[in-house]
CSV table of C-alpha atoms and ligand atoms in Angstrom, one decimal:
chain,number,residue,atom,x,y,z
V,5,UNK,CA,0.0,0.0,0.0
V,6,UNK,CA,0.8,3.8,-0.4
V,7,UNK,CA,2.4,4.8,3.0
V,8,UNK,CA,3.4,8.4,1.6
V,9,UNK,CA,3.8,11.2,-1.3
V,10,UNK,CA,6.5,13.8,-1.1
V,11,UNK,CA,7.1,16.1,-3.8
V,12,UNK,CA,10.1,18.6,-4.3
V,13,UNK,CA,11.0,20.9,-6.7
V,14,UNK,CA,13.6,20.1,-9.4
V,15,UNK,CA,14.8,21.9,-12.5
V,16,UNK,CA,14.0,21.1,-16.1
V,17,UNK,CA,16.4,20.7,-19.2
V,18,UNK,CA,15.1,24.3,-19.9
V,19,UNK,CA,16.4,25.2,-16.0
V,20,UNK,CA,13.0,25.9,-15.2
V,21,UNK,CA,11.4,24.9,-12.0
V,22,UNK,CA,9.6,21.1,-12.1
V,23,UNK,CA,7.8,18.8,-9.8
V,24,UNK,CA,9.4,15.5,-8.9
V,25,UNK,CA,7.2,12.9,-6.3
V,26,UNK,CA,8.8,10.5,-4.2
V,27,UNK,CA,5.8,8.0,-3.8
V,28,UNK,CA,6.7,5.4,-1.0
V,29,UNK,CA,4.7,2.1,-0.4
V,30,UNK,CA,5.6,-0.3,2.1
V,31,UNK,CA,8.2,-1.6,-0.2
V,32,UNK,CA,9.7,0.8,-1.8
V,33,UNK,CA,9.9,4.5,-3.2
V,34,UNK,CA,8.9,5.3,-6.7
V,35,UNK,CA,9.9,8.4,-8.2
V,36,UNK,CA,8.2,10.3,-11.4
V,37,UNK,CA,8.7,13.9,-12.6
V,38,UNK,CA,6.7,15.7,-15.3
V,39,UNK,CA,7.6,18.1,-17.7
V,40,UNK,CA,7.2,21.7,-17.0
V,41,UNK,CA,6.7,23.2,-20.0
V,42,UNK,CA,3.0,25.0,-19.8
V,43,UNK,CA,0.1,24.7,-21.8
V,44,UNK,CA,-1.5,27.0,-24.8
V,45,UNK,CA,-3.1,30.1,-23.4
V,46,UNK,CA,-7.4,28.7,-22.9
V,47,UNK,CA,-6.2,24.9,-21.8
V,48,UNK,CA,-7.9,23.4,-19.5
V,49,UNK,CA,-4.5,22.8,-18.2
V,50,UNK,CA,-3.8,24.8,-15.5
V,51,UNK,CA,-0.3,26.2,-14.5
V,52,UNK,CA,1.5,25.2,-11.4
V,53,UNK,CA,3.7,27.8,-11.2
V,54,UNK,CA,3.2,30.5,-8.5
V,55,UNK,CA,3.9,34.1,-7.1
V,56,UNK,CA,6.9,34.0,-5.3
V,57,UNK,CA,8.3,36.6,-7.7
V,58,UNK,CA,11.8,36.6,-6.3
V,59,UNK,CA,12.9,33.1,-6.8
V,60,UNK,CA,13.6,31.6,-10.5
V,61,UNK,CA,11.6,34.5,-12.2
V,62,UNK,CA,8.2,33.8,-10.4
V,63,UNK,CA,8.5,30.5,-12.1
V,64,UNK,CA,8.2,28.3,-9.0
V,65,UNK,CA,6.7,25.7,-8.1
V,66,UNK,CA,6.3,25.5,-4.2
V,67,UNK,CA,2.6,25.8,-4.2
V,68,UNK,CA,1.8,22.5,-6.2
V,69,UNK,CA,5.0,20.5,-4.0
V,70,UNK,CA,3.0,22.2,-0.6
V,71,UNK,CA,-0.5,20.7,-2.2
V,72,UNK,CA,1.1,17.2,-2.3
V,73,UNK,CA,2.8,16.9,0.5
V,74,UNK,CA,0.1,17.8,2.7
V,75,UNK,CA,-3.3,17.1,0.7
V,76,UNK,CA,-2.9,14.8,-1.7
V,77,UNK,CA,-0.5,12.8,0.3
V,78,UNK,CA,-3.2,12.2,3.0
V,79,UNK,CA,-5.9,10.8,0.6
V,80,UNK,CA,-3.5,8.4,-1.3
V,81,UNK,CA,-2.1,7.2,2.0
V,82,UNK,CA,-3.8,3.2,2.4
V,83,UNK,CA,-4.2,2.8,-1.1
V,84,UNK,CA,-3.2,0.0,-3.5
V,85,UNK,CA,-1.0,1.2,-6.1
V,86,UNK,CA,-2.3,-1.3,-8.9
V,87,UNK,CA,-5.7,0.7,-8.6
V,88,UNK,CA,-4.6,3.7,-10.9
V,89,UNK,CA,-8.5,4.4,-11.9
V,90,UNK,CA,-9.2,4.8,-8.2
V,91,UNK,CA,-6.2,6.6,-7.2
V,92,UNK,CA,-6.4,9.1,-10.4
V,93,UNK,CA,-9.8,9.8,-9.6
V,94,UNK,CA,-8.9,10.3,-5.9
V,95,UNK,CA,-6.4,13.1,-7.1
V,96,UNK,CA,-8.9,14.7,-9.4
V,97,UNK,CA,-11.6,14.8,-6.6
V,98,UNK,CA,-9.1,16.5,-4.1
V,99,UNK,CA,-9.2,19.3,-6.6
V,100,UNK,CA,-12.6,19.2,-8.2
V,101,UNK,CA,-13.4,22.8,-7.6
V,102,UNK,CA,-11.2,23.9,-8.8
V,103,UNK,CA,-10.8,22.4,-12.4
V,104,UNK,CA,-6.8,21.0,-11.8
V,105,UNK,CA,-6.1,24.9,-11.2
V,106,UNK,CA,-5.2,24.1,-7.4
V,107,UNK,CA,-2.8,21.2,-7.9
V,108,UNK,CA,-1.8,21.7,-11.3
V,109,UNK,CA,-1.6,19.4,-14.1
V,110,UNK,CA,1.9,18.7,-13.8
V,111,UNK,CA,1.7,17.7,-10.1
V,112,UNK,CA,-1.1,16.0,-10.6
V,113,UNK,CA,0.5,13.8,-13.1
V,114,UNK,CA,3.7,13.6,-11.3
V,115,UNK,CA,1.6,11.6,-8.3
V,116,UNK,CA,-0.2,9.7,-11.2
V,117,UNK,CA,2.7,8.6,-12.9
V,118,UNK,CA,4.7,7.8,-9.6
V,119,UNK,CA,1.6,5.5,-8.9
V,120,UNK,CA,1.5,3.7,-12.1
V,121,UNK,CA,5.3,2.9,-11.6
V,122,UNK,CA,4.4,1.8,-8.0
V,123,UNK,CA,1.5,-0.3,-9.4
V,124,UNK,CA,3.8,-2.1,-11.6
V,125,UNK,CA,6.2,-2.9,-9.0
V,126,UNK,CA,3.7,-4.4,-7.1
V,127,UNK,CA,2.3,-6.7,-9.9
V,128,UNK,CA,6.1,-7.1,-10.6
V,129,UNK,CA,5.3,-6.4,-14.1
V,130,UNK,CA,7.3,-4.4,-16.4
V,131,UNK,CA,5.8,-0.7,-16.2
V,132,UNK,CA,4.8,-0.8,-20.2
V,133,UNK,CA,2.6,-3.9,-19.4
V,134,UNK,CA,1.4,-2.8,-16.5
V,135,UNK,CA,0.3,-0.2,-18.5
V,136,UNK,CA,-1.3,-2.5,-21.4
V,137,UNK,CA,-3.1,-3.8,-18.7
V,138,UNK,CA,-4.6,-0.6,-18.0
V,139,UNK,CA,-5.5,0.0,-21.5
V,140,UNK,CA,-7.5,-3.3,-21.1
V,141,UNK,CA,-5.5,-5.0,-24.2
V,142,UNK,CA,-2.4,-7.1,-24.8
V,143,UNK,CA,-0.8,-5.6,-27.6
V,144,UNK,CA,2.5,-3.9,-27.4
V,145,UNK,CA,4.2,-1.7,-30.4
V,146,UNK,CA,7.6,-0.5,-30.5
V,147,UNK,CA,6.5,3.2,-32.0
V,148,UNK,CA,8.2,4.8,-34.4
V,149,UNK,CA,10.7,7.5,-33.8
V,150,UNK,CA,10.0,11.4,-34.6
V,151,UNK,CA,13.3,12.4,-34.2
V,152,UNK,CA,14.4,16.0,-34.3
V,153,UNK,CA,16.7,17.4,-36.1
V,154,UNK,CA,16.8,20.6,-37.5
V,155,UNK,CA,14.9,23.1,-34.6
V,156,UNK,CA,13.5,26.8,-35.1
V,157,UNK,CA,10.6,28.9,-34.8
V,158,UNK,CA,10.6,29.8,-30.6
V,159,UNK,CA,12.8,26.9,-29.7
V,160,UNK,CA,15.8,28.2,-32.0
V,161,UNK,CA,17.8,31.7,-32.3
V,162,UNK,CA,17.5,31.4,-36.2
V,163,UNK,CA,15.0,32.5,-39.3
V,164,UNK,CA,13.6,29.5,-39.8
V,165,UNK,CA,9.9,30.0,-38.7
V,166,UNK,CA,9.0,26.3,-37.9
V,167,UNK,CA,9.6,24.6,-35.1
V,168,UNK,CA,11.3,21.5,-35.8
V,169,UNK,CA,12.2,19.3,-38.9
V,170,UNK,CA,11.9,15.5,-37.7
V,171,UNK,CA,12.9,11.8,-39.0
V,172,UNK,CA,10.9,8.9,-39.0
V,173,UNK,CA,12.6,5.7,-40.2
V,174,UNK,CA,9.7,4.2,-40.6
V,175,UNK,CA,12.2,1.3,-43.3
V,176,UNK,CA,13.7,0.0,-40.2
V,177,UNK,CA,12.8,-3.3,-38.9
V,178,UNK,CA,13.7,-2.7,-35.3
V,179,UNK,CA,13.3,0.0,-32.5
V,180,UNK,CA,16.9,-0.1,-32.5
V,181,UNK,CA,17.5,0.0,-36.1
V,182,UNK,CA,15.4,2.7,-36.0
V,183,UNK,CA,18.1,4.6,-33.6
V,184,UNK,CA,21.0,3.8,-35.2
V,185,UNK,CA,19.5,5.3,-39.0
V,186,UNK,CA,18.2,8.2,-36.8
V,187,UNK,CA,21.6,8.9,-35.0
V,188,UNK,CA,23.9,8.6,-38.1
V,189,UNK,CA,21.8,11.0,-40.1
V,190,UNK,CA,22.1,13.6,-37.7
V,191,UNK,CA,25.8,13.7,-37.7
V,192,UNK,CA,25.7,13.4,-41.3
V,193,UNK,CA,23.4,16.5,-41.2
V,194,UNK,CA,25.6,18.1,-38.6
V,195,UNK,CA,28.8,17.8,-40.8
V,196,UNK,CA,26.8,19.0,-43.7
V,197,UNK,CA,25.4,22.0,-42.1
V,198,UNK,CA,29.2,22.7,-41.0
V,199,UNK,CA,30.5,22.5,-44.6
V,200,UNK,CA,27.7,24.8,-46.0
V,201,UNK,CA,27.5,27.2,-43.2
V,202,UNK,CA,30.6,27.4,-40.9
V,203,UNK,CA,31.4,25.9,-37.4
V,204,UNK,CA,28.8,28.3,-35.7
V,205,UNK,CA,25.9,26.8,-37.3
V,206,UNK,CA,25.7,23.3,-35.4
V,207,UNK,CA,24.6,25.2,-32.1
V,208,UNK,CA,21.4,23.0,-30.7
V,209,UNK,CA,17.9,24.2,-29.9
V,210,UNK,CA,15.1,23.3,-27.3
V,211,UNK,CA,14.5,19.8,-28.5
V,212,UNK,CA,18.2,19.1,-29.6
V,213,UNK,CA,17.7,19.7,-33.4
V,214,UNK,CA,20.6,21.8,-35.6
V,215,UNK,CA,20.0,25.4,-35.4
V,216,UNK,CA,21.4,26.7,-38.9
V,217,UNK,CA,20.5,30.4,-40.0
V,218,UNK,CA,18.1,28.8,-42.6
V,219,UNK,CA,15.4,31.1,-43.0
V,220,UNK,CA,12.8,28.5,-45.5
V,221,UNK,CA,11.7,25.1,-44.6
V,222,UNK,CA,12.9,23.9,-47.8
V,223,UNK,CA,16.3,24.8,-47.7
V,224,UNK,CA,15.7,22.7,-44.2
V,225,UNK,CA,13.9,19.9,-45.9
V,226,UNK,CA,16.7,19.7,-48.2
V,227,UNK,CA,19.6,19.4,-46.0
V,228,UNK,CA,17.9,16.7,-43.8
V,229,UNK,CA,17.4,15.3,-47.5
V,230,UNK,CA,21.4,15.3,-48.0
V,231,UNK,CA,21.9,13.4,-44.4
V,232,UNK,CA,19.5,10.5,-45.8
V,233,UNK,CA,21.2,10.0,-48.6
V,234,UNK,CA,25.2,10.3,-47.4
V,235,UNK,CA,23.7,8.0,-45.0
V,236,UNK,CA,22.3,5.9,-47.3
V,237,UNK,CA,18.8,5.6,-46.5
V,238,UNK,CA,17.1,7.0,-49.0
V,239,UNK,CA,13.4,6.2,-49.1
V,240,UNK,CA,13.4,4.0,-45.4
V,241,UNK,CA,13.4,7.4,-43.4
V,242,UNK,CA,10.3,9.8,-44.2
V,243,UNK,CA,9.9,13.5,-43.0
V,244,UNK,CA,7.6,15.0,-40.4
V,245,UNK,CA,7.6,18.9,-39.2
V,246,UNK,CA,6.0,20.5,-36.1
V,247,UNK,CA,4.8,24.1,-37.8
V,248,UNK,CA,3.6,25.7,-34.2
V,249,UNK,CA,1.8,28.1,-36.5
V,250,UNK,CA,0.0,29.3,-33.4
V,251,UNK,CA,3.7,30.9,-32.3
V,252,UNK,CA,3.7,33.2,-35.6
V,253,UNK,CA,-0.2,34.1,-36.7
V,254,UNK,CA,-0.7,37.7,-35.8
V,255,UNK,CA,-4.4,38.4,-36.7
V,256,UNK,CA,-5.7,36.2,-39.4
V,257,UNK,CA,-2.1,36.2,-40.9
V,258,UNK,CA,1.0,33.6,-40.6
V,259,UNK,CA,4.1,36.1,-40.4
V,260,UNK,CA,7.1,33.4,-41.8
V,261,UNK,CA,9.5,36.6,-40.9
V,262,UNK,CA,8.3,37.0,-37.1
V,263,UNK,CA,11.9,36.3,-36.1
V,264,UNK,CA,13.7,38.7,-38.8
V,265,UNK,CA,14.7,42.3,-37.3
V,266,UNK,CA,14.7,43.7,-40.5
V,267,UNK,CA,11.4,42.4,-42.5
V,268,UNK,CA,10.7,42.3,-46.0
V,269,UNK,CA,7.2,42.2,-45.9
V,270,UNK,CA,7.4,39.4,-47.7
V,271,UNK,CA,6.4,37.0,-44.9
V,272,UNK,CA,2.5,37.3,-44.2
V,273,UNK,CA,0.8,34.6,-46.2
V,274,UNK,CA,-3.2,33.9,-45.5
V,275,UNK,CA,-4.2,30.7,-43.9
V,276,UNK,CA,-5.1,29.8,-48.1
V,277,UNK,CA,-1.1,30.7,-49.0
V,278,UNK,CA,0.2,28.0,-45.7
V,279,UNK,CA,-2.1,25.4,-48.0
V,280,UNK,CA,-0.6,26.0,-50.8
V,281,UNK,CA,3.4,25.9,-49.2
V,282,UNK,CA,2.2,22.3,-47.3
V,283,UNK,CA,0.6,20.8,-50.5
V,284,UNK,CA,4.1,21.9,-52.5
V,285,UNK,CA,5.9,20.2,-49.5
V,286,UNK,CA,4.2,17.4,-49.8
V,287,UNK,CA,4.5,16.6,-53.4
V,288,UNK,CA,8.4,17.7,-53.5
V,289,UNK,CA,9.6,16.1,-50.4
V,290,UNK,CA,8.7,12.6,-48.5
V,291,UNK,CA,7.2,14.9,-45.8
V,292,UNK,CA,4.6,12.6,-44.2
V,293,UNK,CA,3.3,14.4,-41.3
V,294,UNK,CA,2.9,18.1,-40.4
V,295,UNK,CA,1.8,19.5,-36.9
V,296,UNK,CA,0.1,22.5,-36.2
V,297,UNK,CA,-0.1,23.9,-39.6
V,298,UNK,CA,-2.6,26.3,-38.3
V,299,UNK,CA,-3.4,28.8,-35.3
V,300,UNK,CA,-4.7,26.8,-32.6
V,301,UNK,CA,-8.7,28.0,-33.0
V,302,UNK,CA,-8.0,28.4,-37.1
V,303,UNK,CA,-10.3,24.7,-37.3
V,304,UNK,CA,-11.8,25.8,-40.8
V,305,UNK,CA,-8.3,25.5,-42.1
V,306,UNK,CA,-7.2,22.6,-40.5
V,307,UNK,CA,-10.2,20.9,-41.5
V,308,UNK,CA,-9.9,22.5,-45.4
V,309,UNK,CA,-5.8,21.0,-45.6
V,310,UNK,CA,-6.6,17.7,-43.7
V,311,UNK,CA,-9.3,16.5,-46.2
V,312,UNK,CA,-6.7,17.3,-49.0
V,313,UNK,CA,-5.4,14.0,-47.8
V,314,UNK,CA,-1.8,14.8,-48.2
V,315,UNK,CA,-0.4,13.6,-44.7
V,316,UNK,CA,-0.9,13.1,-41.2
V,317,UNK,CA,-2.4,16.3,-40.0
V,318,UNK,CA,-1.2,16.4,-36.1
V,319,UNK,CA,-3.5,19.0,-33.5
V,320,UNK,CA,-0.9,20.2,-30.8
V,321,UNK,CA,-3.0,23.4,-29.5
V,322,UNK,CA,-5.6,22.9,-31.6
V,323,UNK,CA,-6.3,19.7,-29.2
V,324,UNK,CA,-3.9,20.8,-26.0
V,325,UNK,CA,-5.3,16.7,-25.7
V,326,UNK,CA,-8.3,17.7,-24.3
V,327,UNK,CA,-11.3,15.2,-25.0
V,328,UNK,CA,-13.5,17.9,-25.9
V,329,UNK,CA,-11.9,19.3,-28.1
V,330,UNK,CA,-10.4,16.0,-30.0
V,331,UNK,CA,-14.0,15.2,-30.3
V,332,UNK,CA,-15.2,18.3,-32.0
V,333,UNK,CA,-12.3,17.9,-33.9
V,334,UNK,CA,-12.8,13.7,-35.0
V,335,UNK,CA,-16.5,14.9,-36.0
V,336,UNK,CA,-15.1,17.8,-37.8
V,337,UNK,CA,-12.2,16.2,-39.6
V,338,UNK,CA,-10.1,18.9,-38.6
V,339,UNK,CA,-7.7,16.8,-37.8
V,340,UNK,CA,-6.1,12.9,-38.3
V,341,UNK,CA,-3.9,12.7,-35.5
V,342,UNK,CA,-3.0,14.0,-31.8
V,343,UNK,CA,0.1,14.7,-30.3
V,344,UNK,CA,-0.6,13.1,-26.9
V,345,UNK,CA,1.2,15.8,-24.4
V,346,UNK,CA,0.5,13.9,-20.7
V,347,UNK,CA,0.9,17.1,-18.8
V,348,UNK,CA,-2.0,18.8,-20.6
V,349,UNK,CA,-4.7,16.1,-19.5
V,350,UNK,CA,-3.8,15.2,-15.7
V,351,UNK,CA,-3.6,11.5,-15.1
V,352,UNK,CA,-2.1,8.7,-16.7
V,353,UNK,CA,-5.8,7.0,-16.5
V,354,UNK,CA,-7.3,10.6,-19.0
V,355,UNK,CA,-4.0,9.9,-20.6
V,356,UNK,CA,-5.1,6.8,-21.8
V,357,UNK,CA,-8.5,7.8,-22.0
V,358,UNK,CA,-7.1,10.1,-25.0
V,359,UNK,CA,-5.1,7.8,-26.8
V,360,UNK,CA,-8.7,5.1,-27.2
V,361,UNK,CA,-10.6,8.1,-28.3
V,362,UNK,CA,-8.3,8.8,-30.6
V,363,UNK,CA,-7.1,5.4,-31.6
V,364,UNK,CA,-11.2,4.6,-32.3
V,365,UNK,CA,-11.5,7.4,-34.4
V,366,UNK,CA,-8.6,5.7,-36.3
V,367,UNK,CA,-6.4,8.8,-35.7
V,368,UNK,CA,-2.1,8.1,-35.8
V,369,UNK,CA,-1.1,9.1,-32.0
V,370,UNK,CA,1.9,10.4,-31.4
V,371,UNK,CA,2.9,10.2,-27.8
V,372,UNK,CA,4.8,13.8,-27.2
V,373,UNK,CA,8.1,14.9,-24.8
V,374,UNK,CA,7.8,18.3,-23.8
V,375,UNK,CA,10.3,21.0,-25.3
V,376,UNK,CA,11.1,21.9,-21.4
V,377,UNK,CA,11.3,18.4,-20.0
V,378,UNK,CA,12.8,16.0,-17.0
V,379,UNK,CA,14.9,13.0,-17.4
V,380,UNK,CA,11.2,10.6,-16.5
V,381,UNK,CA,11.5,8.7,-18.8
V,382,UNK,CA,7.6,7.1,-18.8
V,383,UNK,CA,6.2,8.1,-21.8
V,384,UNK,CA,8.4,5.4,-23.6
V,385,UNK,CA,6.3,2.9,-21.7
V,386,UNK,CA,3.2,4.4,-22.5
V,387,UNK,CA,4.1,4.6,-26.0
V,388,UNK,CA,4.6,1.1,-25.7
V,389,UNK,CA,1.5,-0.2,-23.2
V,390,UNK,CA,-1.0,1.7,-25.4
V,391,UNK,CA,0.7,1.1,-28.7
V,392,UNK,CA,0.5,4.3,-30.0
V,393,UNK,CA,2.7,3.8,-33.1
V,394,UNK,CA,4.6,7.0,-33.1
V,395,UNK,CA,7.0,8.8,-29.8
V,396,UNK,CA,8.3,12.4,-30.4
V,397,UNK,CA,11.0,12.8,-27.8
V,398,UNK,CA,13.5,15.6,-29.5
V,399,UNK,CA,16.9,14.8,-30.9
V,400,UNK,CA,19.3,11.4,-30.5
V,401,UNK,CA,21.3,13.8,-27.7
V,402,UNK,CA,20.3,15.1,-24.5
V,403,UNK,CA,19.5,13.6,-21.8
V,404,UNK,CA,16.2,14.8,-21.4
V,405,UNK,CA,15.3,12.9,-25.1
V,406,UNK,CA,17.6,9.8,-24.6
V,407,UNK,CA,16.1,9.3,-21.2
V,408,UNK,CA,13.0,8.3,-23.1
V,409,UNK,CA,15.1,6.4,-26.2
V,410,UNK,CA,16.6,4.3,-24.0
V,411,UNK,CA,14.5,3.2,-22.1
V,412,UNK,CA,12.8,2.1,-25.6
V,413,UNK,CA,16.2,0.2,-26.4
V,414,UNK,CA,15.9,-1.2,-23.0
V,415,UNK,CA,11.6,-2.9,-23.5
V,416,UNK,CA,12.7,-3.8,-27.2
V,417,UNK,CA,15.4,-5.7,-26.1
V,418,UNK,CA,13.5,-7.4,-22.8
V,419,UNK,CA,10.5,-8.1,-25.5
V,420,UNK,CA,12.5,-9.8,-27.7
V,421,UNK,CA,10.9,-11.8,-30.3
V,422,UNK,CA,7.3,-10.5,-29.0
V,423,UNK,CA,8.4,-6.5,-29.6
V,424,UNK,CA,6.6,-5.5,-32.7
V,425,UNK,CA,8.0,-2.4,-34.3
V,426,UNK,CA,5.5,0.0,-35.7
V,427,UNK,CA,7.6,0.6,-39.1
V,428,UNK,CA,5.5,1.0,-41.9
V,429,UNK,CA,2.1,0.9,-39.5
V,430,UNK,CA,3.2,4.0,-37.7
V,431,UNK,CA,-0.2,5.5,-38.1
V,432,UNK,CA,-2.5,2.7,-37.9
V,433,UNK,CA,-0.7,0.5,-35.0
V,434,UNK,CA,-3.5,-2.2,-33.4
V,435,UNK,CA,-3.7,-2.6,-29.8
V,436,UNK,CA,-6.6,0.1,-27.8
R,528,PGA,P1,6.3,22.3,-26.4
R,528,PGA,O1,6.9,21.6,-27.8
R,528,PGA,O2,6.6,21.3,-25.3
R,528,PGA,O3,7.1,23.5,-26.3
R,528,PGA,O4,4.9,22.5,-26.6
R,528,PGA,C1,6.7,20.3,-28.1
R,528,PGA,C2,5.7,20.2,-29.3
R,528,PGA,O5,5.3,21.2,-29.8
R,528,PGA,O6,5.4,19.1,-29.8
């Protein structure tokens, strides 16, 4: 049983302020941390940072570690950890009035997670089955690697608009195979961004992708191009991009030059003009999924490029992974896939909740890091207990994004001849 639930504050991989929770049951202390990175301005998702405006930029989180050490700590304490429904729901009642504002998501998901780990100890089950059990099925999936490796838009200090440029090597038969095609392009790419644009170019952004002074996703697009072919997988590794078009449309408009001190005017295109660029994408380069090609409430355009068919549209804060709004979206078509961010719903049980209801609406899930982020490595086990296909998790370096990598390496190896890799399935993976 749960005996106790301790939280402290830790720092991210952005330095920023984080909860970790020290969950102890009569046999042994769990640990989870969830990222800290905050949620799109109207999320349900409420912040756990507070006012003490002297320490870490007002960025703290003392209020959320006070919350769990003294309330949530006492209503967990007697409880079973393999009963994550009842223990979830325990931590969402504590705070019922006040809509996750009083705990926080993070917190709240810190405790969850903690639990699950605890649950699995108990059952003495790897976590990622524990967690299958959860999901109520028995398939596993190795998922499918978004890795990133070119950054920009707000998580680089260059022109390029767009957040990251990702690989999927969706050709490789294994998890690990998968790794090893994903790490050896990226120093291809980093030896071929030095040659083109000097030894200052190869700094790293939020997620661990290249930071070049490209100012067009195409002249991005075609440098992660090079990398696949001097490595020499042309055609097994396809291209994904996280857009973040929220971070750059000023009024109806999509400003490409909102990072440029000296603009053209060149830059604002109409929702209409970002349909045409993504369509040109699509047909020039094997770019297979785009995220957040849109403002966040722009759902007439979203809807308008997703039933062009082109790709895997991804909702990041169109969604922020709430259930209502992924099911206005799944009746809308505004959308064919989510970005599963766990620190925007709550609880590992909502978590789940999110991946069936988008799994039965035959969406492609892509379980999501943060770009601020702890060294928890869980979501690799979630990717795998609800077999979500696809597991975006930043750049083969840092520890923040291996953390999570690893621990794949680690469950594809324990599964052995029973660990399926997505591969070509990455957006139609069985299993919830
Ligand atoms: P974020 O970035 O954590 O800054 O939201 C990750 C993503 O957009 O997928």
């Amino acid at each position: 049983v749960i005996t106790s639930v301790r939280a402290r504050q830790i720092l991210d991989s952005r330095g920023e302020p984080a909860v970790e929770v020290a969950l102890h049951t009569n046999k042994a202390v769990h640990r989870a941390s969830a990222a800290a990175a905050d949620a799109p301005e109207g999320a349900a998702a409420a912040s756990t940072r507070d006012a003490e405006k002297r320490k870490l930029l007002a960025r703290t989180v003392a209020d959320a570690v006070r919350v769990i050490n003294d309330k949530v700590s006492e209503a967990l304490v007697g409880m079973d950890p393999q009963q994550q429904a009842q223990i979830d729901q325990a931590i969402i009642d504590l705070d019922k009035a006040h809509h996750k504002a009083e705990i926080g998501m993070k917190a709240m998901l810190a405790v969850s997670i903690a639990a699950c780990k605890a649950g699995a100890a108990e059952k003495e089950v790897p976590l990622y089955k524990h967690i299958t059990d959860l999901v109520g099925k028995s398939t596993t999936t190795l998922p499918v690697p978004a890795i990133t490796v070119i950054n920009g838009g707000t998580h680089g200090g260059n022109r390029l608009p767009i957040q990251e440029i990702m690989i999927l090597p969706v050709g490789a038969k294994s998890f690990e195979e998968a790794m090893q095609m994903g790490s050896e392009t990226y120093h291809h790419l980093k030896d071929i961004i030095l040659e083109k644009y000097g030894s200052d170019s190869c700094n790293i952004g939020d997620d661990g992708g290249f930071t070049p002074n490209i100012s067009s996703i195409s002249e991005g697009l075609d440098l992660v191009i090079a990398a696949i072919d001097r490595a020499g997988y042309n055609g097994r590794i396809k291209l994904a991009i996280d857009v973040a078009a929220t971070d750059f449309c000023i009024g109806k408009k999509y400003d490409l030059e909102f990072k440029f001190a000296e603009k053209s005017g060149q830059g604002f295109k109409t929702a209409d003009d970002m349909i045409e660029i993504y369509s040109q994408l699509c047909s020039e380069y094997p770019l297979v999924s785009i995220e957040q090609p849109f403002d966040k409430d722009d759902w007439e355009h979203s809807k308008k490029f997703t039933t062009l068919e082109l790709c895997q549209v991804v909702g990041d804060d169109l969604l922020m992974s709430d259930p209502e709004r992924i099911k206005r979206a799944v009746n809308e078509y505004t959308c064919n896939a989510l970005v599963l961010k766990a620190n925007q719903v709550g609880t590992v049980t909502e978590a789940i909740e999110v991946v069936k209801q988008a799994k039965d609406a035959h969406w492609g899930v892509m379980v999501s890091h943060r770009s601020g982020d702890t060294d928890d490595s869980f979501i690799a086990d979630l990717a795998v207990g609800a077999a979500a296909g696809q597991i975006k998790a930043g750049a083969p370096c840092r520890g923040e994004c291996l953390s999570k990598y690893n621990q794949l390496l680690r469950i594809e190896e324990e599964l052995g001849s029973d660990g399926v890799y997505a591969g070509e399935n990455w957006r139609t993976t069985a299993g919830t």
